[in-house]
XYZ file of C-alpha atoms in Angstrom:
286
model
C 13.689 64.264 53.123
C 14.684 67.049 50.822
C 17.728 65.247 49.692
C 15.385 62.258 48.468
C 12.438 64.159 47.092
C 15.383 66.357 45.026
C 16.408 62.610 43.747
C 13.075 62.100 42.656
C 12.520 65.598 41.094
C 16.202 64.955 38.969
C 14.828 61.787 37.789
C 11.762 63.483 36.233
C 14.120 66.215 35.169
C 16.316 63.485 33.411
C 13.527 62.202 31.840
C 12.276 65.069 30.309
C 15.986 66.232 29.042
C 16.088 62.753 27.336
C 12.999 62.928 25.082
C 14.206 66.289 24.120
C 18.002 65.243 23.109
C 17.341 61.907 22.040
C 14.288 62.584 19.867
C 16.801 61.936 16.464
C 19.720 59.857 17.207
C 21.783 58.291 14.267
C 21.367 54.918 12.327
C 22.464 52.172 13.344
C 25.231 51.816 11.124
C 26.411 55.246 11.735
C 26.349 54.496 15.107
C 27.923 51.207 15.329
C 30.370 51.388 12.687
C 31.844 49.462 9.781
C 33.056 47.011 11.955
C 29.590 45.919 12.794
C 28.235 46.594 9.007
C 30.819 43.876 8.098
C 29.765 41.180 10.475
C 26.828 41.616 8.338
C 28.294 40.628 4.833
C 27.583 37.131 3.038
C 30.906 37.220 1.863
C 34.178 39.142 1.574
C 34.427 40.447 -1.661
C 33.412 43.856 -0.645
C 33.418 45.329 2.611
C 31.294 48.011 4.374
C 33.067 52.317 4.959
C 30.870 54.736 6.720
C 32.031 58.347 5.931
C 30.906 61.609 7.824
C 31.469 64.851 6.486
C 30.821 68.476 7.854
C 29.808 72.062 6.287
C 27.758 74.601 6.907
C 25.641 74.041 3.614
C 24.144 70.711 3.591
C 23.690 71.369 -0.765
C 27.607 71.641 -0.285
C 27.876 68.450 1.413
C 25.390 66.841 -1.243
C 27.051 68.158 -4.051
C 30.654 66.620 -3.125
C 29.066 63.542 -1.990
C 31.767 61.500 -3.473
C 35.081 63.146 -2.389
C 35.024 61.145 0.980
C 34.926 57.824 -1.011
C 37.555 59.183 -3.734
C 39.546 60.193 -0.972
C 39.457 57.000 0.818
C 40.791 55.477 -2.330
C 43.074 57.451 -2.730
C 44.864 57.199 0.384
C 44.132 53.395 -0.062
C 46.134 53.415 -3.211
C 48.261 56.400 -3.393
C 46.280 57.992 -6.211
C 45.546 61.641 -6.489
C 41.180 61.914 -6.183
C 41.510 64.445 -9.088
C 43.270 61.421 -11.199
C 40.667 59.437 -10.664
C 37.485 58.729 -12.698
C 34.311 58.145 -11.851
C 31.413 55.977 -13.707
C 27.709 55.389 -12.538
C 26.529 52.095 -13.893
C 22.598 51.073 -13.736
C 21.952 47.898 -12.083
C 18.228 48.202 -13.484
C 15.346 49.529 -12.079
C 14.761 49.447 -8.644
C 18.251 48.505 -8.050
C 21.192 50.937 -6.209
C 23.720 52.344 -8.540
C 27.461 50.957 -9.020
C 30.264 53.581 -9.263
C 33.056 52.274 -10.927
C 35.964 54.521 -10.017
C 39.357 54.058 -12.642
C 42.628 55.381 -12.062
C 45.910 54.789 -13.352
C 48.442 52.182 -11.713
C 51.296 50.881 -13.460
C 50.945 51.808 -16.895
C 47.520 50.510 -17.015
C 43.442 51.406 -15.243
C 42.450 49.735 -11.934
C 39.169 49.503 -11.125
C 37.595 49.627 -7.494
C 33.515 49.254 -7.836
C 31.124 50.990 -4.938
C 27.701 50.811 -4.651
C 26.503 53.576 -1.660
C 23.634 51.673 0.782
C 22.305 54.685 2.622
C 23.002 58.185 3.829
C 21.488 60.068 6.805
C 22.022 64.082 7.397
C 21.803 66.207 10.789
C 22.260 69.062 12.011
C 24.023 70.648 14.840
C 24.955 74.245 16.300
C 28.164 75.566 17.324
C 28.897 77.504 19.738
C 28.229 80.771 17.755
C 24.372 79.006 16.909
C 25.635 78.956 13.916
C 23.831 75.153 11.845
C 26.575 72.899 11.261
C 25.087 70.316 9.027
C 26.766 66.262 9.621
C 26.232 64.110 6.227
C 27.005 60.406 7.132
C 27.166 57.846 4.113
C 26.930 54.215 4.030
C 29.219 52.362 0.926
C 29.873 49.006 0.161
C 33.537 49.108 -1.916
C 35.051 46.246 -3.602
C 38.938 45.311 -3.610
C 40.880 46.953 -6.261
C 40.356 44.869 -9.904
C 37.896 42.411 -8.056
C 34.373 41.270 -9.286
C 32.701 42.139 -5.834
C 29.282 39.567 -4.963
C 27.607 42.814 -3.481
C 24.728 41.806 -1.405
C 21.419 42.733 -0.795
C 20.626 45.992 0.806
C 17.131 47.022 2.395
C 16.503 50.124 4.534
C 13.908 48.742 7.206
C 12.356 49.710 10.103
C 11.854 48.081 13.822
C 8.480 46.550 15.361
C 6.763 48.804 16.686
C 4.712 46.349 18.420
C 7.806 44.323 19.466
C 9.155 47.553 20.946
C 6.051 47.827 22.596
C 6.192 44.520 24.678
C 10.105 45.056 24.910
C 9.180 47.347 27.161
C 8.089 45.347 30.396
C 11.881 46.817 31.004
C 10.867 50.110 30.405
C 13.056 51.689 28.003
C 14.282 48.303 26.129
C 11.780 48.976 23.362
C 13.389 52.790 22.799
C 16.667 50.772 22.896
C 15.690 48.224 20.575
C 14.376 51.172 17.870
C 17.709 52.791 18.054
C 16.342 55.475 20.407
C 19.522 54.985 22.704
C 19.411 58.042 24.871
C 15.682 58.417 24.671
C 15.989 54.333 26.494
C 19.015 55.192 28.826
C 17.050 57.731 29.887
C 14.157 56.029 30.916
C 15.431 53.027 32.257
C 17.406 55.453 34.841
C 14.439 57.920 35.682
C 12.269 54.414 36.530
C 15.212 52.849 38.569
C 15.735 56.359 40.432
C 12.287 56.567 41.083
C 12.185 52.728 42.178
C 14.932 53.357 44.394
C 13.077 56.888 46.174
C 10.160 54.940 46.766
C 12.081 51.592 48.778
C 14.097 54.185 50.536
C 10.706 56.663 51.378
C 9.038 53.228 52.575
C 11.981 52.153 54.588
C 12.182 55.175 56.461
C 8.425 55.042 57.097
C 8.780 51.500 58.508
C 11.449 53.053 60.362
C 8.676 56.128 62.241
C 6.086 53.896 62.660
C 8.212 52.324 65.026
C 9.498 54.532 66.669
C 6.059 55.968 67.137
C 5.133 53.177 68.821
C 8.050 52.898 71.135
C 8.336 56.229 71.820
C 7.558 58.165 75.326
C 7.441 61.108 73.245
C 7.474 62.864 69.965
C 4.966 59.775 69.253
C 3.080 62.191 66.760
C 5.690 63.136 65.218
C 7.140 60.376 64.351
C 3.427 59.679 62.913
C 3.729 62.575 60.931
C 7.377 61.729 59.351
C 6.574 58.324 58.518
C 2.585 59.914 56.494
C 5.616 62.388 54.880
C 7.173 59.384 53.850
C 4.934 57.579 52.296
C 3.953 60.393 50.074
C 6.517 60.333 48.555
C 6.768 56.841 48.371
C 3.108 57.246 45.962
C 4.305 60.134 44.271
C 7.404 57.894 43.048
C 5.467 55.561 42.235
C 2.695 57.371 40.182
C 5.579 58.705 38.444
C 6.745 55.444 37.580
C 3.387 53.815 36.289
C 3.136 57.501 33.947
C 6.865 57.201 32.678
C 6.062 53.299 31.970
C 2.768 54.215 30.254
C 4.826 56.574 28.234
C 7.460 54.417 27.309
C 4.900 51.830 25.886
C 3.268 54.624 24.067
C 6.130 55.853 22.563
C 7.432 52.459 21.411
C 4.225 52.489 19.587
C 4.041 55.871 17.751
C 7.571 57.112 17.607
C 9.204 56.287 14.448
C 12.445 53.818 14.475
C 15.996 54.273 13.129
C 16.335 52.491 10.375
C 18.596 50.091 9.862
C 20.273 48.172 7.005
C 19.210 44.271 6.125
C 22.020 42.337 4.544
C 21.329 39.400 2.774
C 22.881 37.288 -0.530
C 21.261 37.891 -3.684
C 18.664 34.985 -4.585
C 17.922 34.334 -8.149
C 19.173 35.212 -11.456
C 21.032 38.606 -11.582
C 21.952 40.632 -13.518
C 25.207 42.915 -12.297
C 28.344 45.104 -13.590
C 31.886 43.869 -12.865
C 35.306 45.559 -13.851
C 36.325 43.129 -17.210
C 39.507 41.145 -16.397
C 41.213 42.014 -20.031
C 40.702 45.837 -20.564
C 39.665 48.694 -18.720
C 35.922 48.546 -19.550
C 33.659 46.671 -17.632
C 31.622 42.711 -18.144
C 28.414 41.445 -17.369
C 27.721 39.006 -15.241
C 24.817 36.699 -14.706
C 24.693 34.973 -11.535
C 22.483 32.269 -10.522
């Protein structure tokens, strides 16, 4: 008996450990990588590069916001990041940025174009509690000397109210807003709990028969199998409050947000490295 209630009393302990740690977990794209970003794309003139960098000043961090991408390139290329130039060019109003980024190759400028989607910062402690600030950045980079067909880019949010019904399997909505310890978390506690209870009403199914077989200890037996079944209910109150919760929380807590991907629709205006010279062309696409 105290081996199961302790089972019980981890899985509340769980619980509670969860909605502490998984109260800010990453995006989505942090967390699932470029690979995923790219099975996202319309087309393969660009592709997706998450970069995370690390410093104890996050102003540091959001001052040399572009030394990750420059030294991406540069290790792409063989080109020195200090050799390299870099160019932001308005896509209108409204619209994200594109970097152009020139360097020499061959007697002549290449030209790689960028355009960064989102960024997300955190922080963290080490071991001295000292804040160790983690700056993750979203970019969509073209080939070198290639008119990239960037697409679309919106920063949304999840249902809340999908979330909400999602979570008939408790914890699928906290999944399904990117909450993925916070879900985990959850879904364990309730199956812990789910399994106490069986196993509590089992082993009262198991006294009440012996009570009634018994030629002694009858009362006993009585009294183990009423133990039981108390903490059978107080499984199962648990439970029905962790369930309620998870249904509240699907509807209050904010979601991750994620990045849409779609093709451009209409007529559009965009920058694109010029084929003759080192400057740049506009392009009007349908």
């Amino acid at each position: 008996m105290v081996r199961l209630r302790k089972t019980g009393l981890l899985a509340i302990l769980l619980f509670f450990a969860g909605l502490c740690t998984g109260a800010a977990p990453l995006p989505e794209w942090a967390r699932k990588g470029e690979a995923y970003m790219n099975r996202k794309r319309t087309n393969t003139s660009y592709s997706f590069k998450v970069f995370k960098s690390e410093d104890a000043y996050l102003s540091r961090l959001q001052e040399n916001r572009f030394f990750p991408l420059l030294a991406y390139l540069g290790d792409k290329y063989g080109v020195a990041p200090e050799k390299m130039a870099l160019d932001s060019l308005s896509n209108g109003l409204g619209a994200p940025a594109t970097y152009r980024i020139s360097f020499p190759e061959n007697g002549r400028q290449a030209t790689v174009l960028a355009q960064r989607v989102d960024v997300y910062d955190a922080v963290d402690y080490n071991t001295d509690l000292n804040p160790v600030f983690e700056y993750y950045q979203l970019y969509a980079v073209s080939e070198k000397d290639v008119t990239p067909d960037f697409d679309t880019f919106e920063r949304g949010e999840r249902s809340k109210g999908k979330a909400a019904l999602m979570n008939i399997i408790p914890g699928a909505g906290q999944l399904y807003k990117g909450h993925t310890l916070k879900g985990y978390t959850i879904l364990g506690s309730e199956i812990a709990l789910g399994v106490t209870a069986i196993t509590q009403q089992v082993k009262a199914n198991y006294y009440d028969k012996m009570a009634e077989t018994a030629t002694a200890g009858a009362d006993s037996y009585r009294n183990d199998a009423i133990g039981r079944r108390r903490i059978r209910n107080a499984a199962l109150i648990t439970m029905g409050g962790i369930w309620a919760y998870s249904i509240f929380d699907a509807l209050v807590a904010e979601s991750m947000p994620n990045i849409s991907v779609s093709a451009p629709s209409g007529a559009q205006l965009t920058v694109a490295p010029a084929s003759t010279s080192a400057g740049i062309a506009l392009v009007y696409r349908f």
